[in-house]
């Protein structure tokens, strides 16, 4: 019996019904997956979500439906012309249209999965795809692998879109021909192409005039600060790291100022950034842990000075742009007027993330600008808000300021180097072992329940085999390169706009990270063990007019950034800043500022380990915090644990050679002293050999904690310095 081709109308109807049924099945499977598990979020907070916020979980699943509807419309728009064209070559019955539609839907799904596998493999287990792809590279070489990549990710989608577009143009032309309107069609086609070019901006660019390119206008210098959460200063190649992690940052350091040993007073994002921009210690501005209540935040907003506020008085546009790691600026603006960041870290964001993780259409189709407009919460999730999006926004702001010539302070803040070290495949593969097939293939595999529901997680991670540590470290280094590429794009835009001679650039981080150094595992802000790695950040500046590049190895602090930047732009000093301007070093007016480092730890997630001692500890996070509905559902430390958290804080005084740590213990205060020149990982306590050093640093710590007065190294050791203090006989 001969096969008869269906009419356009019946073919379209069949394609629509088939695609709708496919997407409906996809949605139902996601709901069943959500009902069956919660991606490991099985803790006390999960119980709270189910008991008190079940309606929000239901609503979040309903909100996602609009994404399915849009995907269905896109599938129909692309598949219908392909099915119609196939039908002209080989006619099909209704059943044939169904299976052809399913085939094209499967190919589209495979294309998006393949792209997701390469760009964001951490969204799921794609080993069944990565296996053959990696094997292809090993057997046939990287050129063949790249060719297949280009064929699937570029040629296939372009070909499909072109075929569909030509089909619709031909159909439109036929309709115009039937209605005797060929000239109108031609005019409409040309107008449509011109409109598309205008919207895309293709072929249109702004050429700065000669005066702008020269950068010679007498006006205040702009300030651009680029930072990445948990960016270790010692993992930049310009600071001696073996891997070439930071070629773009290296170029800035090669012509600028590099403060190689810069430390933050507290290795926790919220408190560290508050200290950076207020130039005050945590016990001065009052934000001393990552779960502050409304009163603490209000007090800091009301009383703490800030770099942004000082520059606003001088007419600066002040803007912070960032992803989920910058979300605290919504509640604690720190002097910035324009806040373009993700939502604040609150419980409803976490609940939304659990829901959205089950709907695979979101990472497949909506991790882009359109998706972020349709689903704003995506920008709050670590998996979705990419460095490219942040960089695009930073570049857009630079272009605005280049147009109006208004001086600006711009802080671009990234989550590139934050746990769990997720990157697209081409970054993750830079230094990882291609033969590695363990749990940390794409990220540090961290169980959320163990992290927030226990305090003994360090015991497990301290026994991690060496090959696992090397894999995790290699992933981290790939993250550094990803941030470096973002820096390169921003600097290129400043050069394009002719702003380099008018702009001070600072490359830094909020804190570093532990990467399994001696007596450490992972994370930050819980201990001063292992050396300076959790507190050390880059401090690399591009300073217009600098006579020659500079490298400074003496101690500096992120506390010093705000007064330094005010000094460099010629603004008056802020008397309530506790940091010291580094400008005298940059201008060669002084050789040393005799700065000492004072610091404290943050919230204690893990039990500390000190051989022979019993450090003080607190219960796990899900016992000490609660969800405050009166504070936008933020995680807030319970009142009864406020004093306990402060009592578990380690404090540290660090000079060029010695590092003194005081740890609260169950029975007594635990004091340790390390000679960091001879013992950079702080493995050998020398307090018995240097009792006078310990006594002097202990006294300086007491004075700092009780009176807020920080001592210089000259005040601690005297004019002869710390090297004159000799060890006692063993």
PDB file of C-alpha atoms in Angstrom, residues 25-236:
ATOM      1  CA  UNK A  25       7.284  12.859  30.267  1.00  0.00           C
ATOM      2  CA  UNK A  26      10.525  14.684  30.972  1.00  0.00           C
ATOM      3  CA  UNK A  27       8.785  16.937  33.500  1.00  0.00           C
ATOM      4  CA  UNK A  28       7.069  14.038  35.257  1.00  0.00           C
ATOM      5  CA  UNK A  29      10.334  12.122  35.535  1.00  0.00           C
ATOM      6  CA  UNK A  30      11.936  15.172  37.161  1.00  0.00           C
ATOM      7  CA  UNK A  31       9.076  15.351  39.676  1.00  0.00           C
ATOM      8  CA  UNK A  32       9.485  11.663  40.507  1.00  0.00           C
ATOM      9  CA  UNK A  33      13.224  12.168  40.948  1.00  0.00           C
ATOM     10  CA  UNK A  34      12.582  15.131  43.241  1.00  0.00           C
ATOM     11  CA  UNK A  35      10.113  13.118  45.325  1.00  0.00           C
ATOM     12  CA  UNK A  36      12.575  10.244  45.615  1.00  0.00           C
ATOM     13  CA  UNK A  37      15.691  12.136  46.685  1.00  0.00           C
ATOM     14  CA  UNK A  38      17.072  15.612  47.383  1.00  0.00           C
ATOM     15  CA  UNK A  39      20.578  15.418  45.911  1.00  0.00           C
ATOM     16  CA  UNK A  40      22.065  14.616  49.296  1.00  0.00           C
ATOM     17  CA  UNK A  41      20.373  17.430  51.187  1.00  0.00           C
ATOM     18  CA  UNK A  42      19.107  15.132  53.935  1.00  0.00           C
ATOM     19  CA  UNK A  43      19.655  17.045  57.161  1.00  0.00           C
ATOM     20  CA  UNK A  44      17.726  19.099  59.699  1.00  0.00           C
ATOM     21  CA  UNK A  45      17.204  21.860  57.154  1.00  0.00           C
ATOM     22  CA  UNK A  46      15.525  19.354  54.815  1.00  0.00           C
ATOM     23  CA  UNK A  47      13.043  18.582  57.585  1.00  0.00           C
ATOM     24  CA  UNK A  48      12.355  22.304  57.999  1.00  0.00           C
ATOM     25  CA  UNK A  49      11.794  22.662  54.256  1.00  0.00           C
ATOM     26  CA  UNK A  50       9.278  19.813  54.119  1.00  0.00           C
ATOM     27  CA  UNK A  51       7.420  20.827  57.265  1.00  0.00           C
ATOM     28  CA  UNK A  52       7.244  24.593  56.878  1.00  0.00           C
ATOM     29  CA  UNK A  53       8.001  25.411  53.239  1.00  0.00           C
ATOM     30  CA  UNK A  54       6.361  22.573  51.286  1.00  0.00           C
ATOM     31  CA  UNK A  55       4.180  25.047  49.420  1.00  0.00           C
ATOM     32  CA  UNK A  56       7.290  26.910  48.221  1.00  0.00           C
ATOM     33  CA  UNK A  57       8.759  23.650  46.909  1.00  0.00           C
ATOM     34  CA  UNK A  58       5.527  22.926  45.028  1.00  0.00           C
ATOM     35  CA  UNK A  59       5.436  26.430  43.578  1.00  0.00           C
ATOM     36  CA  UNK A  60       9.083  26.189  42.489  1.00  0.00           C
ATOM     37  CA  UNK A  61       8.277  23.026  40.537  1.00  0.00           C
ATOM     38  CA  UNK A  62       5.337  24.778  38.877  1.00  0.00           C
ATOM     39  CA  UNK A  63       7.452  27.814  37.939  1.00  0.00           C
ATOM     40  CA  UNK A  64       9.760  25.570  35.937  1.00  0.00           C
ATOM     41  CA  UNK A  65       6.853  24.664  33.630  1.00  0.00           C
ATOM     42  CA  UNK A  66       7.339  27.844  31.629  1.00  0.00           C
ATOM     43  CA  UNK A  67      10.782  26.575  30.714  1.00  0.00           C
ATOM     44  CA  UNK A  68       9.312  23.329  29.413  1.00  0.00           C
ATOM     45  CA  UNK A  69       6.771  25.272  27.345  1.00  0.00           C
ATOM     46  CA  UNK A  70       9.483  27.425  25.780  1.00  0.00           C
ATOM     47  CA  UNK A  71      11.630  24.385  25.010  1.00  0.00           C
ATOM     48  CA  UNK A  72       8.615  22.700  23.421  1.00  0.00           C
ATOM     49  CA  UNK A  73       8.021  25.753  21.231  1.00  0.00           C
ATOM     50  CA  UNK A  74      11.677  25.832  20.205  1.00  0.00           C
ATOM     51  CA  UNK A  75      11.695  22.111  19.450  1.00  0.00           C
ATOM     52  CA  UNK A  76       8.587  22.427  17.286  1.00  0.00           C
ATOM     53  CA  UNK A  77      10.010  25.441  15.428  1.00  0.00           C
ATOM     54  CA  UNK A  78      13.187  23.537  14.590  1.00  0.00           C
ATOM     55  CA  UNK A  79      11.850  20.018  14.083  1.00  0.00           C
ATOM     56  CA  UNK A  80       8.773  20.797  11.989  1.00  0.00           C
ATOM     57  CA  UNK A  81      10.689  22.052   8.900  1.00  0.00           C
ATOM     58  CA  UNK A  82      13.118  19.128   9.129  1.00  0.00           C
ATOM     59  CA  UNK A  83      10.233  16.653   9.216  1.00  0.00           C
ATOM     60  CA  UNK A  84       8.498  18.454   6.345  1.00  0.00           C
ATOM     61  CA  UNK A  85      11.651  18.426   4.197  1.00  0.00           C
ATOM     62  CA  UNK A  86      12.194  14.741   4.923  1.00  0.00           C
ATOM     63  CA  UNK A  87       8.572  14.105   3.965  1.00  0.00           C
ATOM     64  CA  UNK A  88       9.142  15.619   0.540  1.00  0.00           C
ATOM     65  CA  UNK A  89      11.931  13.120  -0.091  1.00  0.00           C
ATOM     66  CA  UNK A  90      10.226  10.155   1.559  1.00  0.00           C
ATOM     67  CA  UNK A  91       6.538  10.561   2.448  1.00  0.00           C
ATOM     68  CA  UNK A  92       5.460   9.367   5.887  1.00  0.00           C
ATOM     69  CA  UNK A  93       2.296   8.381   7.701  1.00  0.00           C
ATOM     70  CA  UNK A  94       1.351   9.864  11.069  1.00  0.00           C
ATOM     71  CA  UNK A  95       3.393   7.148  12.776  1.00  0.00           C
ATOM     72  CA  UNK A  96       6.370   8.020  10.593  1.00  0.00           C
ATOM     73  CA  UNK A  97       6.085  11.685  11.557  1.00  0.00           C
ATOM     74  CA  UNK A  98       6.051  10.656  15.227  1.00  0.00           C
ATOM     75  CA  UNK A  99       9.237   8.609  15.082  1.00  0.00           C
ATOM     76  CA  UNK A 100      10.996  11.202  12.919  1.00  0.00           C
ATOM     77  CA  UNK A 101      10.051  13.869  15.455  1.00  0.00           C
ATOM     78  CA  UNK A 102      11.373  11.687  18.270  1.00  0.00           C
ATOM     79  CA  UNK A 103      14.591  11.134  16.309  1.00  0.00           C
ATOM     80  CA  UNK A 104      15.221  14.854  15.827  1.00  0.00           C
ATOM     81  CA  UNK A 105      14.264  15.545  19.446  1.00  0.00           C
ATOM     82  CA  UNK A 106      16.821  12.938  20.516  1.00  0.00           C
ATOM     83  CA  UNK A 107      19.503  14.497  18.312  1.00  0.00           C
ATOM     84  CA  UNK A 108      18.801  17.940  19.784  1.00  0.00           C
ATOM     85  CA  UNK A 109      18.939  16.506  23.286  1.00  0.00           C
ATOM     86  CA  UNK A 110      22.224  14.776  22.474  1.00  0.00           C
ATOM     87  CA  UNK A 111      23.694  18.000  21.117  1.00  0.00           C
ATOM     88  CA  UNK A 112      22.852  19.961  24.270  1.00  0.00           C
ATOM     89  CA  UNK A 113      24.058  17.125  26.511  1.00  0.00           C
ATOM     90  CA  UNK A 114      27.344  17.011  24.594  1.00  0.00           C
ATOM     91  CA  UNK A 115      27.800  20.766  25.005  1.00  0.00           C
ATOM     92  CA  UNK A 116      26.933  20.562  28.697  1.00  0.00           C
ATOM     93  CA  UNK A 117      29.348  17.672  29.125  1.00  0.00           C
ATOM     94  CA  UNK A 118      32.239  19.770  27.830  1.00  0.00           C
ATOM     95  CA  UNK A 119      31.349  23.108  29.385  1.00  0.00           C
ATOM     96  CA  UNK A 120      29.831  22.008  32.706  1.00  0.00           C
ATOM     97  CA  UNK A 121      30.419  18.310  33.324  1.00  0.00           C
ATOM     98  CA  UNK A 122      29.594  18.718  37.029  1.00  0.00           C
ATOM     99  CA  UNK A 123      25.850  18.967  36.319  1.00  0.00           C
ATOM    100  CA  UNK A 124      25.552  15.198  35.998  1.00  0.00           C
ATOM    101  CA  UNK A 125      27.256  11.910  35.333  1.00  0.00           C
ATOM    102  CA  UNK A 126      28.261  12.072  31.680  1.00  0.00           C
ATOM    103  CA  UNK A 127      30.990   9.444  31.876  1.00  0.00           C
ATOM    104  CA  UNK A 128      29.217   7.436  29.155  1.00  0.00           C
ATOM    105  CA  UNK A 129      29.893  10.350  26.799  1.00  0.00           C
ATOM    106  CA  UNK A 130      33.221  11.503  28.161  1.00  0.00           C
ATOM    107  CA  UNK A 131      34.602   7.976  27.891  1.00  0.00           C
ATOM    108  CA  UNK A 132      34.330   7.694  24.099  1.00  0.00           C
ATOM    109  CA  UNK A 133      35.291  11.331  23.618  1.00  0.00           C
ATOM    110  CA  UNK A 134      38.486  10.967  25.660  1.00  0.00           C
ATOM    111  CA  UNK A 135      39.237   7.651  23.948  1.00  0.00           C
ATOM    112  CA  UNK A 136      38.846   9.371  20.578  1.00  0.00           C
ATOM    113  CA  UNK A 137      41.507  11.883  21.593  1.00  0.00           C
ATOM    114  CA  UNK A 138      43.895   9.184  22.767  1.00  0.00           C
ATOM    115  CA  UNK A 139      43.498   6.992  19.679  1.00  0.00           C
ATOM    116  CA  UNK A 140      43.105   9.544  16.897  1.00  0.00           C
ATOM    117  CA  UNK A 141      44.789  12.565  18.418  1.00  0.00           C
ATOM    118  CA  UNK A 142      43.538  15.916  19.610  1.00  0.00           C
ATOM    119  CA  UNK A 143      43.049  17.264  16.077  1.00  0.00           C
ATOM    120  CA  UNK A 144      40.474  14.612  15.258  1.00  0.00           C
ATOM    121  CA  UNK A 145      38.899  15.136  18.669  1.00  0.00           C
ATOM    122  CA  UNK A 146      38.687  18.890  18.052  1.00  0.00           C
ATOM    123  CA  UNK A 147      37.217  18.270  14.597  1.00  0.00           C
ATOM    124  CA  UNK A 148      34.488  16.055  16.040  1.00  0.00           C
ATOM    125  CA  UNK A 149      33.875  18.648  18.710  1.00  0.00           C
ATOM    126  CA  UNK A 150      33.491  21.380  16.092  1.00  0.00           C
ATOM    127  CA  UNK A 151      31.249  19.167  13.932  1.00  0.00           C
ATOM    128  CA  UNK A 152      28.868  18.394  16.796  1.00  0.00           C
ATOM    129  CA  UNK A 153      28.912  21.691  18.662  1.00  0.00           C
ATOM    130  CA  UNK A 154      29.151  24.136  15.731  1.00  0.00           C
ATOM    131  CA  UNK A 155      28.413  22.617  12.328  1.00  0.00           C
ATOM    132  CA  UNK A 156      25.388  20.598  13.428  1.00  0.00           C
ATOM    133  CA  UNK A 157      23.485  23.432  15.172  1.00  0.00           C
ATOM    134  CA  UNK A 158      24.334  25.985  12.491  1.00  0.00           C
ATOM    135  CA  UNK A 159      23.216  23.611   9.752  1.00  0.00           C
ATOM    136  CA  UNK A 160      19.956  22.825  11.534  1.00  0.00           C
ATOM    137  CA  UNK A 161      19.165  26.501  12.131  1.00  0.00           C
ATOM    138  CA  UNK A 162      20.044  27.476   8.549  1.00  0.00           C
ATOM    139  CA  UNK A 163      17.882  24.718   7.096  1.00  0.00           C
ATOM    140  CA  UNK A 164      14.960  25.714   9.312  1.00  0.00           C
ATOM    141  CA  UNK A 165      15.418  29.403   8.514  1.00  0.00           C
ATOM    142  CA  UNK A 166      15.542  28.764   4.768  1.00  0.00           C
ATOM    143  CA  UNK A 167      12.447  26.601   5.027  1.00  0.00           C
ATOM    144  CA  UNK A 168      10.480  29.352   6.753  1.00  0.00           C
ATOM    145  CA  UNK A 169      11.757  31.984   4.328  1.00  0.00           C
ATOM    146  CA  UNK A 170      10.700  29.800   1.408  1.00  0.00           C
ATOM    147  CA  UNK A 171       7.280  29.229   2.989  1.00  0.00           C
ATOM    148  CA  UNK A 172       6.920  32.946   3.628  1.00  0.00           C
ATOM    149  CA  UNK A 173       7.924  33.722   0.069  1.00  0.00           C
ATOM    150  CA  UNK A 174       5.304  31.270  -1.218  1.00  0.00           C
ATOM    151  CA  UNK A 175       2.672  32.946   0.893  1.00  0.00           C
ATOM    152  CA  UNK A 176       3.650  36.379  -0.415  1.00  0.00           C
ATOM    153  CA  UNK A 177       3.701  35.056  -3.967  1.00  0.00           C
ATOM    154  CA  UNK A 178       0.194  33.680  -3.585  1.00  0.00           C
ATOM    155  CA  UNK A 179      -0.999  37.038  -2.299  1.00  0.00           C
ATOM    156  CA  UNK A 180       0.862  38.966  -5.040  1.00  0.00           C
ATOM    157  CA  UNK A 181       3.143  40.833  -2.669  1.00  0.00           C
ATOM    158  CA  UNK A 182       6.709  39.967  -3.840  1.00  0.00           C
ATOM    159  CA  UNK A 183       8.045  43.505  -3.425  1.00  0.00           C
ATOM    160  CA  UNK A 184       6.682  43.662   0.104  1.00  0.00           C
ATOM    161  CA  UNK A 185       8.418  40.376   0.873  1.00  0.00           C
ATOM    162  CA  UNK A 186      11.758  41.620  -0.489  1.00  0.00           C
ATOM    163  CA  UNK A 187      11.460  44.839   1.466  1.00  0.00           C
ATOM    164  CA  UNK A 188      10.531  42.949   4.624  1.00  0.00           C
ATOM    165  CA  UNK A 189      13.429  40.509   4.222  1.00  0.00           C
ATOM    166  CA  UNK A 190      15.973  43.313   3.791  1.00  0.00           C
ATOM    167  CA  UNK A 191      14.478  45.263   6.704  1.00  0.00           C
ATOM    168  CA  UNK A 192      14.583  42.141   8.866  1.00  0.00           C
ATOM    169  CA  UNK A 193      18.263  41.523   8.104  1.00  0.00           C
ATOM    170  CA  UNK A 194      19.143  45.152   8.825  1.00  0.00           C
ATOM    171  CA  UNK A 195      17.183  45.021  12.071  1.00  0.00           C
ATOM    172  CA  UNK A 196      19.005  41.854  13.088  1.00  0.00           C
ATOM    173  CA  UNK A 197      22.369  43.478  12.404  1.00  0.00           C
ATOM    174  CA  UNK A 198      21.364  46.574  14.365  1.00  0.00           C
ATOM    175  CA  UNK A 199      20.243  44.552  17.375  1.00  0.00           C
ATOM    176  CA  UNK A 200      23.364  42.393  17.339  1.00  0.00           C
ATOM    177  CA  UNK A 201      25.643  45.391  16.952  1.00  0.00           C
ATOM    178  CA  UNK A 202      27.546  43.658  14.166  1.00  0.00           C
ATOM    179  CA  UNK A 203      29.748  46.065  12.249  1.00  0.00           C
ATOM    180  CA  UNK A 204      28.993  48.907  14.622  1.00  0.00           C
ATOM    181  CA  UNK A 205      31.636  50.048  17.091  1.00  0.00           C
ATOM    182  CA  UNK A 206      32.559  53.206  18.854  1.00  0.00           C
ATOM    183  CA  UNK A 207      35.942  54.615  17.964  1.00  0.00           C
ATOM    184  CA  UNK A 208      37.275  56.750  20.808  1.00  0.00           C
ATOM    185  CA  UNK A 209      38.606  60.072  19.660  1.00  0.00           C
ATOM    186  CA  UNK A 210      42.295  60.932  19.869  1.00  0.00           C
ATOM    187  CA  UNK A 211      41.933  62.810  23.127  1.00  0.00           C
ATOM    188  CA  UNK A 212      40.341  59.783  24.814  1.00  0.00           C
ATOM    189  CA  UNK A 213      42.986  57.416  23.468  1.00  0.00           C
ATOM    190  CA  UNK A 214      45.727  59.617  24.802  1.00  0.00           C
ATOM    191  CA  UNK A 215      44.221  59.397  28.266  1.00  0.00           C
ATOM    192  CA  UNK A 216      45.474  62.852  29.090  1.00  0.00           C
ATOM    193  CA  UNK A 217      42.402  64.390  30.640  1.00  0.00           C
ATOM    194  CA  UNK A 218      42.885  65.849  34.085  1.00  0.00           C
ATOM    195  CA  UNK A 219      40.357  63.964  36.101  1.00  0.00           C
ATOM    196  CA  UNK A 220      40.370  61.526  39.029  1.00  0.00           C
ATOM    197  CA  UNK A 221      41.770  58.085  38.345  1.00  0.00           C
ATOM    198  CA  UNK A 222      39.276  55.248  37.973  1.00  0.00           C
ATOM    199  CA  UNK A 223      39.618  52.145  40.144  1.00  0.00           C
ATOM    200  CA  UNK A 224      38.876  48.605  38.940  1.00  0.00           C
ATOM    201  CA  UNK A 225      39.170  45.807  41.500  1.00  0.00           C
ATOM    202  CA  UNK A 226      38.934  42.235  40.227  1.00  0.00           C
ATOM    203  CA  UNK A 227      38.761  39.464  42.785  1.00  0.00           C
ATOM    204  CA  UNK A 228      37.965  35.778  43.002  1.00  0.00           C
ATOM    205  CA  UNK A 229      36.718  34.018  46.098  1.00  0.00           C
ATOM    206  CA  UNK A 230      39.378  31.789  47.704  1.00  0.00           C
ATOM    207  CA  UNK A 231      42.148  32.936  45.342  1.00  0.00           C
ATOM    208  CA  UNK A 232      45.512  31.895  46.803  1.00  0.00           C
ATOM    209  CA  UNK A 233      48.367  34.291  46.211  1.00  0.00           C
ATOM    210  CA  UNK A 234      50.900  31.474  46.057  1.00  0.00           C
ATOM    211  CA  UNK A 235      49.104  29.758  43.146  1.00  0.00           C
ATOM    212  CA  UNK A 236      49.823  32.560  40.681  1.00  0.00           C
TER     213      UNK A 236
END
